[in-house]
């Protein structure tokens, strides 16, 4: 019995141990179950995040593929543009070479045309009648003037009546033909339009001379310089020529040309040369000499030379020269130029592409007006001025007649004026003369003399001008 109790006690103890172990196992199992649920929740969350990341990764891959496609397309476009740029550079290089070649051809053809028009060309300009209400009858009564070819603009004809020995009125016509005739209604721009191509020749390396001739009061200074404080419409040939040269030189920069421009302004007064750009108090004691170089270059000693860098500087130069020029009042003209005025513009060009050089000279000359002593009423200094003016103009006539007659000796040295114009009249130059005339009946005699002189000038042959251009040789 005792053994049975011992066995029962042992079994109870095992049951208690087993229940304890079962309880612990149940607790452990419950904890693991909770941990498993937590892990499942974490896995579910991470799976959702993983799906989001996979979606983002897919989107990034697609975007990357699109970017690579865009870059490839752009690389193709860049390559195409680079090829196009190279083709355009080749084309531009060819066009620039063509432009330079055509510019050379243009210069040659332009100057050939100028040569075919005649070495000394003559333009006639008739000034308008004064519009001053207080003008006298002599200042408003015009001669009988007609222009037979208004379209061609080359002819002018005067008709004049005079009494014969028997008292009958005989009307005689005086027809003249020039390279161009400008009627009183012609504007400054109309006139310049005809000489602008000749002015262009100076940029091409030629010597060009344009001068105005005529009796006092016929409009020479107005033609060459324009009025004081001139407007864009009224400025004369000198400022217009310089302005055109500036504009053309600027355009030629694209073709490799660069020009430097130097201006001089002198007057010949009583057979003395005065520097219109110098200091008047110093100039009174200076003596200037004319010198002709072996290459045909004419220079004057001790003359002020101004480097012209803008049209404004030219305008200031012209104002100073006008202020210094010798003028006076006579019975034929209230403000009469008492000197011959010479504006010289030297143009030196270099081409950085072709290595060409060019040296041109533009002389623009306003001659003093011729006057008859009996009509001018000049006395004292005015008388001496008139005599000097008429003498120099007479010498100019002698030179023109000697050239026209092909005389062996040309009397250039008889006056400072003709000596200064030696290379322009008988040398390597393109020369044009304006004969300015008055339409007034009271000036008919002087007008007729001017037109006859201009006809003689128009018949002169001075030889073909050549350019001072050179190409650098290797």
Coordinates of C-alpha atoms in Angstrom, one line a residue:
X1 CA 0.0 0.0 0.0
X2 CA 2.9 2.2 0.9
X3 CA 4.4 1.6 -2.5
X4 CA 1.1 2.6 -4.2
X5 CA 1.0 5.9 -2.3
X6 CA 4.6 6.7 -3.3
X7 CA 3.7 6.0 -6.9
X8 CA 0.6 8.2 -6.7
X9 CA 2.7 11.0 -5.2
X10 CA 5.2 10.7 -7.9
X11 CA 2.5 10.8 -10.6
X12 CA 1.0 13.9 -9.1
X13 CA 4.3 15.5 -9.1
X14 CA 4.8 14.6 -12.8
X15 CA 1.3 15.9 -13.6
X16 CA 2.2 19.2 -11.9
X17 CA 5.5 19.4 -13.7
X18 CA 3.7 18.6 -17.0
X19 CA 1.0 21.3 -16.3
X20 CA 3.7 23.8 -15.5
X21 CA 5.7 23.0 -18.6
X22 CA 2.4 23.1 -20.6
X23 CA 1.6 26.5 -19.1
X24 CA 5.1 27.8 -20.0
X25 CA 4.9 26.3 -23.5
X26 CA 1.4 27.9 -24.0
X27 CA 2.8 31.3 -22.9
X28 CA 5.8 30.9 -25.2
X29 CA 3.5 29.9 -28.0
X30 CA 1.3 32.9 -27.4
X31 CA 4.3 35.3 -27.4
X32 CA 5.6 33.7 -30.6
X33 CA 2.1 34.1 -32.2
X34 CA 2.1 37.8 -31.3
X35 CA 5.6 38.2 -32.7
X36 CA 4.5 36.4 -35.9
X37 CA 1.5 38.7 -36.3
X38 CA 3.8 41.7 -35.8
X39 CA 6.3 40.4 -38.3
X40 CA 3.5 39.7 -40.8
X41 CA 2.3 43.3 -40.4
X42 CA 5.8 44.6 -40.9
X43 CA 6.2 42.4 -44.0
X44 CA 2.9 43.7 -45.3
X45 CA 4.0 47.3 -44.8
X46 CA 7.4 46.7 -46.4
X47 CA 5.8 44.9 -49.3
X48 CA 3.6 47.9 -49.9
X49 CA 6.7 50.2 -49.7
X50 CA 8.6 47.8 -52.0
X51 CA 5.8 48.0 -54.6
X52 CA 5.8 51.8 -54.4
X53 CA 9.6 51.8 -54.9
X54 CA 9.4 49.4 -57.8
X55 CA 6.8 51.7 -59.4
X56 CA 9.1 54.7 -58.9
X57 CA 12.0 52.7 -60.2
X58 CA 10.1 51.8 -63.3
X59 CA 9.1 55.4 -63.8
X60 CA 12.7 56.5 -63.4
X61 CA 13.8 53.9 -65.9
X62 CA 11.3 55.2 -68.4
X63 CA 12.3 58.8 -67.8
X64 CA 16.0 57.8 -68.1
X65 CA 15.2 56.1 -71.4
X66 CA 13.3 59.2 -72.6
X67 CA 16.3 61.4 -71.6
X68 CA 18.7 59.2 -73.4
X69 CA 16.5 59.4 -76.5
X70 CA 16.3 63.2 -76.2
X71 CA 20.1 63.4 -75.8
X72 CA 20.7 61.2 -78.8
X73 CA 18.3 63.3 -80.8
X74 CA 20.0 66.5 -79.7
X75 CA 23.4 65.0 -80.5
X76 CA 22.1 64.3 -84.0
X77 CA 20.8 67.9 -84.3
X78 CA 24.1 69.3 -83.0
X79 CA 26.1 67.3 -85.5
X80 CA 23.7 68.5 -88.2
X81 CA 24.1 72.1 -87.1
X82 CA 27.9 71.8 -86.9
X83 CA 27.9 70.4 -90.5
X84 CA 25.6 73.2 -91.6
X85 CA 27.9 75.8 -89.9
X86 CA 30.9 74.4 -91.7
X87 CA 29.1 74.5 -95.0
X88 CA 28.0 78.1 -94.3
X89 CA 31.6 79.1 -93.3
X90 CA 32.8 77.7 -96.6
X91 CA 29.9 79.6 -98.4
X92 CA 30.7 82.8 -96.6
X93 CA 34.4 82.5 -97.4
X94 CA 33.5 82.0 -101.0
X95 CA 31.1 84.9 -101.0
X96 CA 33.6 87.2 -99.3
X97 CA 36.2 86.4 -101.9
X98 CA 33.6 87.0 -104.6
X99 CA 32.7 90.3 -103.0
X100 CA 36.3 91.4 -103.0
X101 CA 36.7 90.3 -106.6
X102 CA 33.5 92.1 -107.7
X103 CA 34.6 95.2 -105.7
X104 CA 37.8 95.3 -107.7
X105 CA 35.8 94.9 -110.9
X106 CA 33.4 97.6 -109.8
X107 CA 36.2 100.0 -109.2
X108 CA 37.7 99.3 -112.6
X109 CA 34.4 99.6 -114.4
X110 CA 33.4 102.7 -112.4
X111 CA 36.6 104.5 -113.3
X112 CA 36.4 103.3 -116.9
X113 CA 32.9 105.0 -117.1
X114 CA 34.3 108.2 -115.6
X115 CA 37.1 108.2 -118.2
X116 CA 34.7 107.6 -121.0
X117 CA 32.7 110.7 -119.9
X118 CA 35.8 112.9 -120.5
X119 CA 38.9 113.9 -118.6
X120 CA 37.7 117.4 -117.9
X121 CA 34.0 117.4 -117.6
X122 CA 32.0 120.7 -117.4
X123 CA 28.7 121.3 -115.6
X124 CA 26.8 124.5 -116.0
X125 CA 24.6 125.8 -113.1
X126 CA 22.3 128.7 -113.4
X127 CA 21.6 130.4 -110.1
X128 CA 18.0 131.4 -109.2
X129 CA 16.9 135.0 -109.2
X130 CA 16.8 136.6 -105.8
X131 CA 13.5 136.5 -104.0
X132 CA 14.3 139.6 -101.9
X133 CA 11.3 141.9 -102.1
X134 CA 13.5 145.0 -102.0
X135 CA 15.6 143.9 -105.0
X136 CA 16.0 146.4 -107.8
X137 CA 14.9 145.8 -111.4
X138 CA 18.4 145.0 -112.5
X139 CA 18.5 142.3 -109.8
X140 CA 15.3 140.6 -111.0
X141 CA 15.2 141.2 -114.8
X142 CA 16.5 138.0 -116.4
X143 CA 18.0 137.3 -119.8
X144 CA 16.1 135.1 -122.4
X145 CA 17.3 131.6 -121.4
X146 CA 15.9 128.3 -122.7
X147 CA 16.8 124.7 -122.0
X148 CA 16.3 122.9 -125.4
X149 CA 16.6 119.4 -124.0
X150 CA 15.0 119.3 -120.5
X151 CA 15.2 115.5 -120.5
X152 CA 18.9 115.2 -121.4
X153 CA 19.8 118.3 -119.4
X154 CA 22.9 119.1 -121.4
X155 CA 22.0 122.2 -123.4
X156 CA 21.4 125.9 -122.6
X157 CA 20.6 128.7 -125.0
X158 CA 20.6 132.5 -124.6
X159 CA 18.8 134.9 -126.9
X160 CA 19.9 138.6 -126.9
X161 CA 18.8 141.5 -128.9
X162 CA 21.0 144.3 -130.0
X163 CA 20.6 147.3 -132.3
X164 CA 22.2 147.2 -135.7
X165 CA 24.1 150.1 -137.4
X166 CA 20.8 151.0 -139.2
X167 CA 18.8 151.0 -135.9
X168 CA 17.1 147.7 -136.4
X169 CA 16.8 145.1 -133.6
X170 CA 18.7 142.0 -134.3
X171 CA 18.2 139.0 -132.1
X172 CA 21.0 136.5 -131.8
X173 CA 21.0 133.1 -130.1
X174 CA 23.9 131.7 -128.2
X175 CA 23.6 127.9 -127.8
X176 CA 26.0 125.9 -125.5
X177 CA 26.3 122.2 -124.7
X178 CA 28.0 120.8 -121.6
X179 CA 28.1 117.4 -119.8
X180 CA 25.3 118.6 -117.6
X181 CA 23.2 121.8 -117.3
X182 CA 21.4 122.6 -114.0
X183 CA 18.4 124.9 -114.1
X184 CA 17.7 127.5 -111.4
X185 CA 15.2 125.1 -109.7
X186 CA 17.9 122.4 -109.3
X187 CA 18.7 121.5 -105.7
X188 CA 22.1 120.9 -104.0
X189 CA 21.2 117.2 -103.9
X190 CA 20.5 117.2 -107.7
X191 CA 23.9 118.7 -108.3
X192 CA 25.7 116.3 -106.0
X193 CA 23.9 113.3 -107.5
X194 CA 25.9 114.0 -110.7
X195 CA 29.3 114.3 -109.1
X196 CA 29.0 111.6 -106.4
X197 CA 30.5 108.9 -108.6
X198 CA 33.4 111.2 -109.4
X199 CA 33.9 111.7 -105.7
X200 CA 33.9 107.9 -105.2
X201 CA 37.0 107.7 -107.5
X202 CA 39.1 109.4 -104.7
X203 CA 38.3 106.4 -102.5
X204 CA 39.4 104.1 -105.3
X205 CA 42.9 105.7 -105.3
X206 CA 42.5 108.5 -107.9
X207 CA 43.3 112.2 -107.8
X208 CA 40.0 114.1 -108.2
X209 CA 39.6 117.8 -108.7
X210 CA 36.3 119.7 -108.8
X211 CA 36.3 123.5 -109.1
X212 CA 33.7 126.2 -109.5
X213 CA 34.3 129.1 -112.0
X214 CA 32.2 132.1 -112.7
X215 CA 31.7 135.8 -112.1
X216 CA 31.2 137.1 -108.6
X217 CA 27.7 136.5 -107.3
X218 CA 27.0 133.6 -109.6
X219 CA 26.6 131.1 -106.8
X220 CA 30.1 129.4 -106.7
X221 CA 30.5 129.4 -102.9
X222 CA 26.9 128.4 -102.5
X223 CA 27.5 125.4 -104.7
X224 CA 30.8 124.3 -103.2
X225 CA 30.2 125.2 -99.5
X226 CA 26.5 126.1 -99.1
X227 CA 25.3 128.9 -96.9
X228 CA 26.5 129.6 -93.4
X229 CA 24.9 127.3 -90.9
X230 CA 23.7 125.1 -93.8
X231 CA 21.0 122.5 -93.3
X232 CA 20.9 119.0 -94.6
X233 CA 19.2 120.2 -97.8
X234 CA 21.3 123.3 -98.4
X235 CA 24.9 122.1 -97.6
X236 CA 27.3 122.3 -100.5
X237 CA 29.5 119.9 -102.5
X238 CA 32.4 120.0 -100.0
X239 CA 30.5 118.8 -96.9
X240 CA 28.4 116.4 -99.0
X241 CA 31.5 114.9 -100.6
X242 CA 33.2 114.3 -97.2
X243 CA 30.0 112.8 -95.8
X244 CA 29.7 110.4 -98.7
X245 CA 33.3 109.4 -98.3
X246 CA 32.7 108.7 -94.6
X247 CA 29.7 106.5 -95.4
X248 CA 31.4 104.6 -98.2
X249 CA 34.5 104.1 -96.2
X250 CA 32.4 102.7 -93.4
X251 CA 30.7 100.2 -95.8
X252 CA 34.1 99.1 -97.1
X253 CA 35.2 98.1 -93.6
X254 CA 33.3 94.9 -94.1
X255 CA 35.5 94.1 -97.1
X256 CA 38.7 94.7 -95.2
X257 CA 39.4 98.3 -96.0
X258 CA 40.4 100.9 -93.4
X259 CA 40.9 104.5 -94.4
X260 CA 42.6 107.5 -92.8
X261 CA 41.5 111.0 -93.9
X262 CA 43.5 114.2 -93.7
X263 CA 42.1 117.6 -94.6
X264 CA 43.8 120.9 -95.6
X265 CA 42.2 124.2 -96.4
X266 CA 44.1 127.1 -98.0
X267 CA 43.3 130.3 -99.9
X268 CA 45.2 132.1 -102.6
X269 CA 44.8 135.8 -101.8
X270 CA 46.7 138.5 -103.8
X271 CA 49.0 135.7 -105.1
X272 CA 49.9 134.7 -101.5
X273 CA 48.9 131.4 -100.0
X274 CA 47.2 131.5 -96.6
X275 CA 46.4 128.6 -94.3
X276 CA 42.7 128.8 -93.4
X277 CA 43.1 126.3 -90.5
X278 CA 46.1 127.9 -88.9
X279 CA 46.5 130.7 -86.3
X280 CA 45.9 134.0 -88.1
X281 CA 48.4 136.0 -86.0
X282 CA 51.1 133.4 -86.8
X283 CA 50.1 132.8 -90.4
X284 CA 50.8 136.5 -91.3
X285 CA 54.5 135.8 -91.0
X286 CA 54.5 132.5 -92.8
X287 CA 55.4 131.9 -96.5
X288 CA 54.0 128.8 -98.1
X289 CA 55.4 127.2 -101.2
X290 CA 53.8 124.9 -103.7
X291 CA 55.8 121.7 -104.6
X292 CA 55.1 119.0 -107.1
X293 CA 56.7 115.6 -106.4
X294 CA 58.0 113.3 -109.1
X295 CA 55.0 110.9 -108.5
X296 CA 52.5 113.7 -109.3
X297 CA 51.8 114.5 -105.6
X298 CA 51.2 118.2 -104.9
X299 CA 52.0 119.6 -101.5
X300 CA 52.2 123.0 -99.8
X301 CA 54.8 123.7 -97.2
X302 CA 54.0 124.5 -93.5
X303 CA 50.2 123.9 -93.9
X304 CA 48.0 122.7 -91.1
X305 CA 46.8 119.1 -91.6
X306 CA 43.8 117.9 -89.7
X307 CA 43.0 114.2 -89.2
X308 CA 39.3 113.9 -89.9
X309 CA 37.6 111.3 -87.7
X310 CA 34.0 112.3 -88.0
X311 CA 31.6 114.5 -90.1
X312 CA 31.2 116.8 -87.1
X313 CA 35.0 117.5 -87.2
X314 CA 34.7 118.4 -90.9
X315 CA 31.8 120.8 -90.1
X316 CA 34.0 122.5 -87.5
X317 CA 36.9 122.7 -90.0
X318 CA 34.6 124.3 -92.6
X319 CA 33.3 126.9 -90.1
X320 CA 36.8 127.9 -89.2
X321 CA 37.9 128.2 -92.8
X322 CA 34.9 130.2 -93.7
X323 CA 35.6 132.6 -90.8
X324 CA 39.2 133.1 -91.9
X325 CA 38.6 133.4 -95.6
X326 CA 39.0 136.9 -97.2
X327 CA 35.6 138.3 -98.2
X328 CA 34.5 141.8 -99.1
X329 CA 31.7 143.9 -100.5
X330 CA 31.6 145.2 -104.0
X331 CA 28.9 146.8 -106.2
X332 CA 28.5 143.4 -107.9
X333 CA 28.2 141.3 -104.7
X334 CA 27.6 142.3 -101.1
X335 CA 29.6 139.3 -99.8
X336 CA 32.2 138.6 -102.5
X337 CA 34.9 136.0 -102.1
X338 CA 38.2 137.8 -102.5
X339 CA 40.4 134.7 -102.8
X340 CA 40.6 131.3 -104.4
X341 CA 39.8 128.6 -101.8
X342 CA 41.1 125.1 -102.0
X343 CA 40.0 122.2 -99.8
X344 CA 42.2 119.1 -100.0
X345 CA 41.1 115.7 -98.6
X346 CA 43.8 113.0 -98.7
X347 CA 42.6 109.4 -98.4
X348 CA 44.9 106.5 -97.5
X349 CA 43.4 103.1 -97.4
X350 CA 44.8 99.6 -96.5
X351 CA 43.0 96.3 -97.0
X352 CA 43.8 93.8 -94.2
X353 CA 42.5 90.8 -96.3
X354 CA 44.1 91.5 -99.7
X355 CA 47.0 93.6 -98.4
X356 CA 46.1 96.3 -101.1
X357 CA 46.9 99.9 -100.4
X358 CA 45.2 103.0 -101.9
X359 CA 46.1 106.7 -102.0
X360 CA 43.5 109.1 -103.3
X361 CA 43.2 112.9 -103.2
X362 CA 40.1 115.0 -103.5
X363 CA 40.5 118.7 -104.3
X364 CA 37.4 120.9 -104.1
X365 CA 38.0 124.5 -105.2
X366 CA 35.9 127.6 -104.9
X367 CA 37.5 130.2 -107.3
X368 CA 37.1 133.9 -106.6
X369 CA 34.6 135.6 -108.9
X370 CA 35.7 137.4 -112.0
X371 CA 34.7 141.1 -112.1
X372 CA 35.0 143.9 -114.6
X373 CA 36.7 146.8 -112.9
X374 CA 34.2 149.2 -114.5
X375 CA 31.3 147.4 -112.8
X376 CA 32.7 146.3 -109.5
X377 CA 33.3 149.8 -108.2
X378 CA 36.5 148.5 -106.5
X379 CA 39.0 151.0 -105.0
X380 CA 42.0 150.7 -102.8
X381 CA 42.5 147.1 -101.4
X382 CA 39.4 145.9 -103.3
X383 CA 40.9 147.2 -106.5
X384 CA 44.2 145.3 -105.9
X385 CA 42.2 142.2 -105.0
X386 CA 40.1 142.4 -108.2
X387 CA 43.2 142.9 -110.3
X388 CA 44.9 139.9 -108.6
X389 CA 41.8 137.7 -109.1
X390 CA 41.3 138.7 -112.7
X391 CA 45.0 138.1 -113.4
X392 CA 45.0 134.6 -112.0
X393 CA 41.8 133.7 -113.8
X394 CA 43.3 135.1 -117.0
X395 CA 46.3 132.9 -116.4
X396 CA 43.9 129.9 -115.9
X397 CA 42.4 130.8 -119.3
X398 CA 45.9 130.9 -120.9
X399 CA 46.7 127.4 -119.4
X400 CA 43.4 126.0 -120.6
X401 CA 43.9 127.4 -124.2
X402 CA 47.5 126.1 -124.3
X403 CA 46.3 122.6 -123.2
X404 CA 43.5 122.7 -125.8
X405 CA 45.9 123.8 -128.5
X406 CA 48.4 121.1 -127.4
X407 CA 51.1 123.8 -127.0
X408 CA 54.6 122.6 -126.2
X409 CA 54.8 125.0 -123.2
X410 CA 52.0 125.3 -120.7
X411 CA 52.3 128.5 -118.6
X412 CA 51.4 127.0 -115.2
X413 CA 53.9 129.1 -113.3
X414 CA 52.3 132.4 -114.3
X415 CA 50.1 132.4 -111.2
X416 CA 49.9 130.5 -107.9
X417 CA 46.4 129.2 -108.9
X418 CA 47.5 127.5 -112.1
X419 CA 50.7 126.2 -110.5
X420 CA 48.6 124.7 -107.7
X421 CA 46.2 123.1 -110.2
X422 CA 49.0 121.9 -112.5
X423 CA 48.5 118.1 -111.8
X424 CA 44.7 118.5 -111.9
X425 CA 44.6 120.3 -115.3
X426 CA 47.5 118.6 -117.1
X427 CA 48.4 115.6 -115.0
X428 CA 47.1 112.4 -113.4
X429 CA 43.7 113.6 -112.3
X430 CA 40.0 113.3 -112.9
X431 CA 38.8 116.9 -113.2
X432 CA 35.4 118.6 -113.3
X433 CA 34.5 122.3 -113.6
X434 CA 31.3 124.0 -112.5
X435 CA 30.6 127.1 -114.5
X436 CA 28.2 129.1 -112.4
X437 CA 26.3 131.8 -114.2
X438 CA 23.8 134.5 -113.4
X439 CA 20.5 134.6 -115.2
X440 CA 20.3 138.4 -115.0
X441 CA 20.2 140.5 -118.1
X442 CA 22.6 142.9 -116.5
X443 CA 25.2 140.1 -116.2
X444 CA 24.8 138.8 -119.8
X445 CA 28.2 139.9 -121.0
X446 CA 30.0 138.2 -118.1
X447 CA 27.8 135.1 -118.4
X448 CA 28.7 134.8 -122.1
X449 CA 32.4 135.1 -121.3
X450 CA 32.1 132.4 -118.7
X451 CA 30.2 130.0 -121.0
X452 CA 32.7 130.5 -123.8
X453 CA 35.6 129.8 -121.4
X454 CA 33.7 126.7 -120.1
X455 CA 33.3 125.4 -123.7
X456 CA 37.0 125.7 -124.2
X457 CA 37.7 123.8 -121.0
X458 CA 35.3 121.1 -122.1
X459 CA 37.4 120.5 -125.2
X460 CA 40.6 119.9 -123.3
X461 CA 42.2 116.4 -123.2
X462 CA 44.5 115.9 -120.3
X463 CA 45.3 112.2 -120.6
X464 CA 43.9 109.2 -118.7
X465 CA 44.2 109.3 -114.9
X466 CA 45.7 106.3 -113.2
X467 CA 45.0 105.0 -109.7
X468 CA 47.5 104.9 -106.8
X469 CA 46.8 101.4 -105.7
X470 CA 49.2 98.6 -105.0
X471 CA 49.1 95.0 -103.9
X472 CA 51.7 93.6 -101.6
X473 CA 53.9 91.1 -103.3
X474 CA 55.4 88.1 -101.6

